[in-house]
Amino acid sequence: MTSSEPGTKPPKAAQASKAPKASKATTTSRTSTAAKTVKAPKIPKGESHLALVRRARRINRELAEVYPYAHPELDFRNPFELLVATVLSAQTTDLRVNQTTPALFAAYPTPEDMAAANPEEMEELIRPTGFFRAKTKSLLGLSAALRDDFGGEVPGRLEDLVKLPGVGRKTANVVLGNAFGVPGITVDTHFGRLVRRWKWTDEEDPVKVEAVIADIFPKSEWTMLSHRVIFHGRRICHARKPACGACPIAPLCPSYGEGETDPEKARKLLKYEMGGYPGQRLNPPADFPGKPAPALGAV
């Protein structure tokens, strides 16, 4: 996750695993069909709150059809691995984190192991993720806190998670939603950018964005909404040049036209499985229609 943030109970399976499988061809077909029928959206400037809520929920339903396989794009096997991977994901891609964590977790599989790590050795292991000195300090601190204050287990409460070094509200919501099944809204850079483009809110502060979106959607939708919006931001609605002409929710978007509107040119902008390329996970869920990402150093 590119963002400013950096129990013995087993993690619950990601909710996305319950969704029906979607082939690459099916996904591409949906996008292509939408691109051929795009019309300039007719969203009134004085849109009422009720109308906004209806439009936002419709966008969520449309995204659920486009990304039935949406999931966290960090590889993890337990809450501790997800917590560490999320901290490492600050200012880098999930792909780079996923390529780095196998060696890290092989060396330090538990909070106790990581807390006792040699800082210089850990820095070398996580160097590919950038900001490795600051991240090493955070990982050593949070591991020691887990060992000393939580019996070596990752806590399942927001108020406990945010007390850990290097762990903010975004990271805590990622862990709660995907390792413990506790609904949460993950406001990373992609999520914030898209909800502002869709005029769900004009707030910039992540905590305020989270509060606004939480008021629009039922709690049961928070975690999967986060995955869908982030998926869409990475694959179609890019920061610099969104693929408007290939966007399945273009008729609902008040910012349609900020990017490429020609369907053929827009399709060339699609990323990951939408463009026929590997995803970010080395070990993606079984229902992911794209290709697994390559290991670090693989050709």
Coordinates of C-alpha atoms in Angstrom, one line a residue:
M1 CA 0.0 0.0 0.0
T2 CA 1.5 3.2 -1.0
S3 CA 0.6 5.5 1.8
S4 CA 2.0 8.0 4.4
E5 CA 1.8 5.4 7.1
P6 CA 4.2 3.4 6.8
G7 CA -3.8 -14.3 20.4
T8 CA -3.1 -17.6 19.1
K9 CA -6.4 -17.1 17.2
P10 CA -5.8 -17.8 13.6
P11 CA -6.7 -15.2 11.0
K12 CA -10.1 -15.4 9.4
A13 CA -10.1 -16.0 5.7
A14 CA -10.4 -12.9 3.6
Q15 CA -14.0 -12.1 2.8
A16 CA -13.1 -12.0 -0.9
S17 CA -12.5 -15.8 -0.9
K18 CA -16.3 -16.3 -0.6
A19 CA -16.9 -14.3 -3.8
P20 CA -17.6 -16.1 -7.1
K21 CA -14.6 -16.6 -9.3
A22 CA -14.1 -14.3 -12.3
S23 CA -12.0 -15.1 -15.2
K24 CA -9.6 -12.6 -16.8
A25 CA -11.7 -12.7 -19.9
T26 CA -14.9 -12.0 -18.0
T27 CA -13.3 -9.1 -16.2
T28 CA -11.9 -7.6 -19.4
S29 CA -15.3 -8.1 -21.1
R30 CA -17.1 -6.1 -18.3
T31 CA -14.6 -3.3 -18.7
S32 CA -14.7 -3.3 -22.5
T33 CA -18.5 -3.3 -22.5
A34 CA -18.6 -0.4 -20.1
A35 CA -16.1 1.5 -22.2
K36 CA -18.3 1.2 -25.3
T37 CA -21.4 2.6 -23.6
V38 CA -19.8 5.4 -21.5
K39 CA -21.8 8.7 -21.4
A40 CA -21.0 11.9 -19.6
P41 CA -22.6 11.5 -16.1
K42 CA -25.5 13.6 -15.2
I43 CA -24.9 14.4 -11.5
P44 CA -26.5 17.6 -10.3
K45 CA -24.2 20.1 -8.6
G46 CA -26.6 20.4 -5.7
E47 CA -26.8 16.7 -5.1
S48 CA -28.6 15.9 -1.9
H49 CA -27.1 13.8 0.8
L50 CA -29.6 11.0 0.1
A51 CA -28.8 11.1 -3.6
L52 CA -25.1 11.0 -2.8
V53 CA -25.6 7.9 -0.5
R54 CA -27.5 6.1 -3.2
R55 CA -24.9 6.9 -5.9
A56 CA -22.1 5.9 -3.6
R57 CA -23.7 2.6 -2.7
R58 CA -24.4 1.9 -6.4
I59 CA -20.7 2.5 -7.2
N60 CA -19.9 0.0 -4.5
R61 CA -22.3 -2.6 -6.0
E62 CA -20.8 -2.0 -9.5
L63 CA -17.2 -2.4 -8.1
A64 CA -18.3 -5.6 -6.4
E65 CA -19.2 -7.0 -9.8
V66 CA -16.0 -5.9 -11.4
Y67 CA -13.8 -7.1 -8.6
P68 CA -15.5 -10.1 -7.0
Y69 CA -12.1 -11.3 -6.0
A70 CA -10.9 -8.1 -4.3
H71 CA -8.5 -8.9 -1.4
P72 CA -5.7 -7.5 0.6
E73 CA -2.6 -7.3 -1.7
L74 CA -0.1 -8.2 1.0
D75 CA 1.0 -11.8 1.4
F76 CA 0.5 -13.0 5.0
R77 CA -0.3 -16.1 7.0
N78 CA -1.2 -14.7 10.4
P79 CA -1.9 -11.4 12.1
F80 CA 1.8 -10.7 12.9
E81 CA 2.9 -11.1 9.3
L82 CA 0.1 -8.8 8.1
L83 CA 1.0 -6.2 10.8
V84 CA 4.7 -6.2 9.8
A85 CA 3.9 -6.2 6.0
T86 CA 1.5 -3.3 6.4
V87 CA 4.1 -1.3 8.3
L88 CA 6.7 -2.0 5.6
S89 CA 4.2 -1.0 2.9
A90 CA 4.6 2.7 3.7
Q91 CA 6.0 4.7 0.7
T92 CA 6.4 1.6 -1.4
T93 CA 4.4 -1.0 -3.4
D94 CA 2.7 -4.1 -2.0
L95 CA 4.7 -6.0 -4.6
R96 CA 8.0 -4.9 -3.2
V97 CA 6.9 -5.8 0.3
N98 CA 5.7 -9.2 -0.8
Q99 CA 9.1 -9.8 -2.5
T100 CA 10.9 -8.8 0.7
T101 CA 8.9 -10.5 3.5
P102 CA 9.7 -14.2 2.7
A103 CA 13.3 -13.7 3.8
L104 CA 12.3 -11.5 6.7
F105 CA 9.8 -13.9 8.2
A106 CA 12.1 -16.9 7.6
A107 CA 14.6 -15.0 9.8
Y108 CA 12.1 -13.7 12.4
P109 CA 8.9 -15.8 12.4
T110 CA 7.6 -14.5 15.7
P111 CA 7.5 -11.2 17.6
E112 CA 10.0 -12.6 20.1
D113 CA 12.4 -13.4 17.3
M114 CA 12.0 -10.0 15.7
A115 CA 12.4 -8.1 19.0
A116 CA 15.8 -9.8 19.5
A117 CA 17.0 -9.1 15.9
N118 CA 20.2 -7.3 15.1
P119 CA 19.2 -3.9 13.7
E120 CA 21.8 -3.9 11.0
E121 CA 20.8 -7.4 9.8
M122 CA 17.2 -6.4 9.7
E123 CA 17.9 -3.2 7.8
E124 CA 19.6 -5.2 5.0
L125 CA 16.6 -7.6 4.8
I126 CA 14.1 -4.8 4.4
R127 CA 16.3 -2.4 2.5
P128 CA 14.3 -2.9 -0.8
T129 CA 11.2 -1.4 0.8
G130 CA 12.9 2.0 1.4
F131 CA 13.1 4.0 4.6
F132 CA 14.6 0.8 6.0
R133 CA 16.2 2.5 9.1
A134 CA 12.9 4.0 10.3
K135 CA 11.0 0.9 9.5
T136 CA 13.5 -1.3 11.3
K137 CA 13.1 0.9 14.4
S138 CA 9.3 0.5 14.2
L139 CA 9.4 -3.2 13.7
L140 CA 11.8 -3.7 16.6
G141 CA 9.6 -1.5 18.8
L142 CA 6.3 -3.1 17.9
S143 CA 7.7 -6.6 18.2
A144 CA 9.1 -5.8 21.7
A145 CA 5.7 -4.3 22.7
L146 CA 3.9 -7.4 21.4
R147 CA 6.3 -9.6 23.4
D148 CA 6.2 -7.5 26.6
D149 CA 2.6 -6.2 26.7
F150 CA 0.5 -8.7 24.7
G151 CA 2.1 -12.1 25.4
G152 CA 3.5 -12.3 21.9
E153 CA 0.1 -11.9 20.2
V154 CA -1.2 -9.2 18.0
P155 CA -4.1 -7.5 19.8
G156 CA -7.5 -7.5 18.1
R157 CA -8.6 -4.0 19.3
L158 CA -8.0 -0.7 17.5
E159 CA -7.1 1.1 20.7
D160 CA -4.3 -1.4 21.4
L161 CA -2.9 -1.6 17.9
V162 CA -2.5 2.2 17.5
K163 CA -0.3 2.2 20.6
L164 CA 2.3 0.1 18.8
P165 CA 5.3 1.9 17.3
G166 CA 4.8 2.6 13.6
V167 CA 1.1 1.6 13.7
G168 CA -1.5 4.2 12.9
R169 CA -5.2 4.0 12.3
K170 CA -4.8 2.9 8.7
T171 CA -2.5 0.0 9.6
A172 CA -4.8 -1.0 12.5
N173 CA -7.8 -1.1 10.3
V174 CA -6.0 -3.3 7.7
V175 CA -5.1 -5.8 10.4
L176 CA -8.5 -5.7 12.1
G177 CA -10.4 -6.2 8.9
N178 CA -8.3 -8.8 7.3
A179 CA -6.8 -10.8 10.2
F180 CA -9.6 -10.6 12.7
G181 CA -12.7 -10.0 10.6
V182 CA -13.5 -6.7 12.4
P183 CA -14.9 -4.2 9.8
G184 CA -12.7 -1.2 9.1
I185 CA -12.2 1.4 6.4
T186 CA -8.6 1.7 5.1
V187 CA -8.0 5.2 4.0
D188 CA -4.8 5.0 2.0
T189 CA -3.8 7.4 -0.8
H190 CA -5.8 5.5 -3.4
F191 CA -8.9 5.4 -1.3
G192 CA -8.7 9.1 -0.4
R193 CA -8.1 10.1 -4.0
L194 CA -11.1 8.2 -5.4
V195 CA -13.6 9.2 -2.8
R196 CA -12.8 12.8 -3.5
R197 CA -13.0 12.3 -7.2
W198 CA -16.4 10.7 -6.7
K199 CA -17.4 13.7 -4.5
W200 CA -18.3 11.5 -1.6
T201 CA -16.3 14.0 0.5
D202 CA -13.9 16.8 0.1
E203 CA -12.0 16.0 3.3
E204 CA -8.3 15.5 3.1
D205 CA -7.6 14.3 6.6
P206 CA -7.7 10.4 6.6
V207 CA -9.6 10.3 10.0
K208 CA -12.2 12.7 8.7
V209 CA -12.5 10.8 5.5
E210 CA -13.0 7.6 7.4
A211 CA -15.8 9.2 9.5
V212 CA -17.6 10.5 6.4
I213 CA -17.5 7.2 4.5
A214 CA -18.5 5.2 7.6
D215 CA -21.7 7.3 7.7
I216 CA -22.5 6.4 4.1
F217 CA -22.1 2.6 4.2
P218 CA -23.2 -0.1 6.6
K219 CA -20.4 -1.4 8.8
S220 CA -20.6 -4.8 7.2
E221 CA -19.4 -3.3 3.9
W222 CA -16.4 -1.3 5.3
T223 CA -13.6 -3.9 4.7
M224 CA -14.7 -5.0 1.3
L225 CA -15.5 -1.5 0.2
S226 CA -11.9 -0.6 1.0
H227 CA -10.5 -3.4 -1.1
R228 CA -12.7 -2.6 -4.0
V229 CA -11.9 1.1 -4.0
I230 CA -8.1 0.5 -3.7
F231 CA -8.3 -2.2 -6.4
H232 CA -10.0 0.3 -8.7
G233 CA -7.5 3.0 -7.9
R234 CA -4.6 0.8 -8.8
R235 CA -6.0 -0.7 -11.9
I236 CA -8.2 1.9 -13.6
C237 CA -8.6 5.2 -11.8
H238 CA -4.9 6.2 -11.6
A239 CA -3.6 9.3 -10.0
R240 CA -2.1 11.0 -13.0
K241 CA -4.0 9.6 -15.9
P242 CA -7.2 7.6 -15.1
A243 CA -8.5 5.3 -17.7
C244 CA -11.9 7.0 -17.9
G245 CA -12.8 5.4 -21.3
A246 CA -12.4 1.9 -19.8
C247 CA -14.1 2.6 -16.5
P248 CA -17.2 0.6 -15.7
I249 CA -18.5 3.2 -13.3
A250 CA -17.9 6.2 -15.5
P251 CA -21.6 7.1 -15.8
L252 CA -21.6 7.5 -12.0
C253 CA -18.4 9.6 -11.7
P254 CA -18.6 13.4 -11.5
S255 CA -14.9 13.5 -12.5
Y256 CA -15.3 11.6 -15.7
G257 CA -13.1 13.2 -18.4
E258 CA -10.1 14.0 -16.1
G259 CA -8.3 11.1 -17.8
E260 CA -8.3 9.3 -21.2
T261 CA -11.8 8.9 -22.5
D262 CA -11.1 7.1 -25.8
P263 CA -11.9 3.4 -25.1
E264 CA -9.0 2.0 -27.0
K265 CA -6.4 4.3 -25.6
A266 CA -7.9 3.9 -22.1
R267 CA -7.6 0.1 -22.2
K268 CA -3.9 0.5 -22.8
L269 CA -3.7 2.2 -19.4
L270 CA -5.1 -0.7 -17.4
K271 CA -2.8 -2.3 -14.9
Y272 CA -2.4 -5.7 -13.2
E273 CA -4.9 -8.4 -14.2
M274 CA -7.1 -5.8 -16.0
G275 CA -4.2 -5.2 -18.4
G276 CA -3.2 -8.8 -18.5
Y277 CA -0.2 -8.4 -16.1
P278 CA 0.7 -10.1 -12.8
G279 CA -0.8 -8.8 -9.6
Q280 CA 1.2 -7.8 -6.5
R281 CA 1.0 -11.0 -4.5
L282 CA 3.4 -13.8 -4.9
N283 CA 0.7 -16.1 -3.3
P284 CA -2.7 -14.6 -4.4
P285 CA -6.0 -16.1 -3.4
A286 CA -7.3 -19.0 -5.5
D287 CA -10.0 -16.9 -7.2
F288 CA -7.6 -14.2 -8.4
P289 CA -7.9 -14.1 -12.2
G290 CA -4.4 -12.7 -12.8
K291 CA -0.9 -14.1 -12.6
P292 CA 1.1 -14.3 -9.4
A293 CA 3.9 -11.7 -9.0
P294 CA 7.5 -12.8 -9.5
A295 CA 9.8 -13.3 -6.6
L296 CA 12.5 -10.8 -5.8
G297 CA 15.3 -11.1 -8.4
A298 CA 13.2 -13.3 -10.8
V299 CA 13.5 -12.6 -14.5

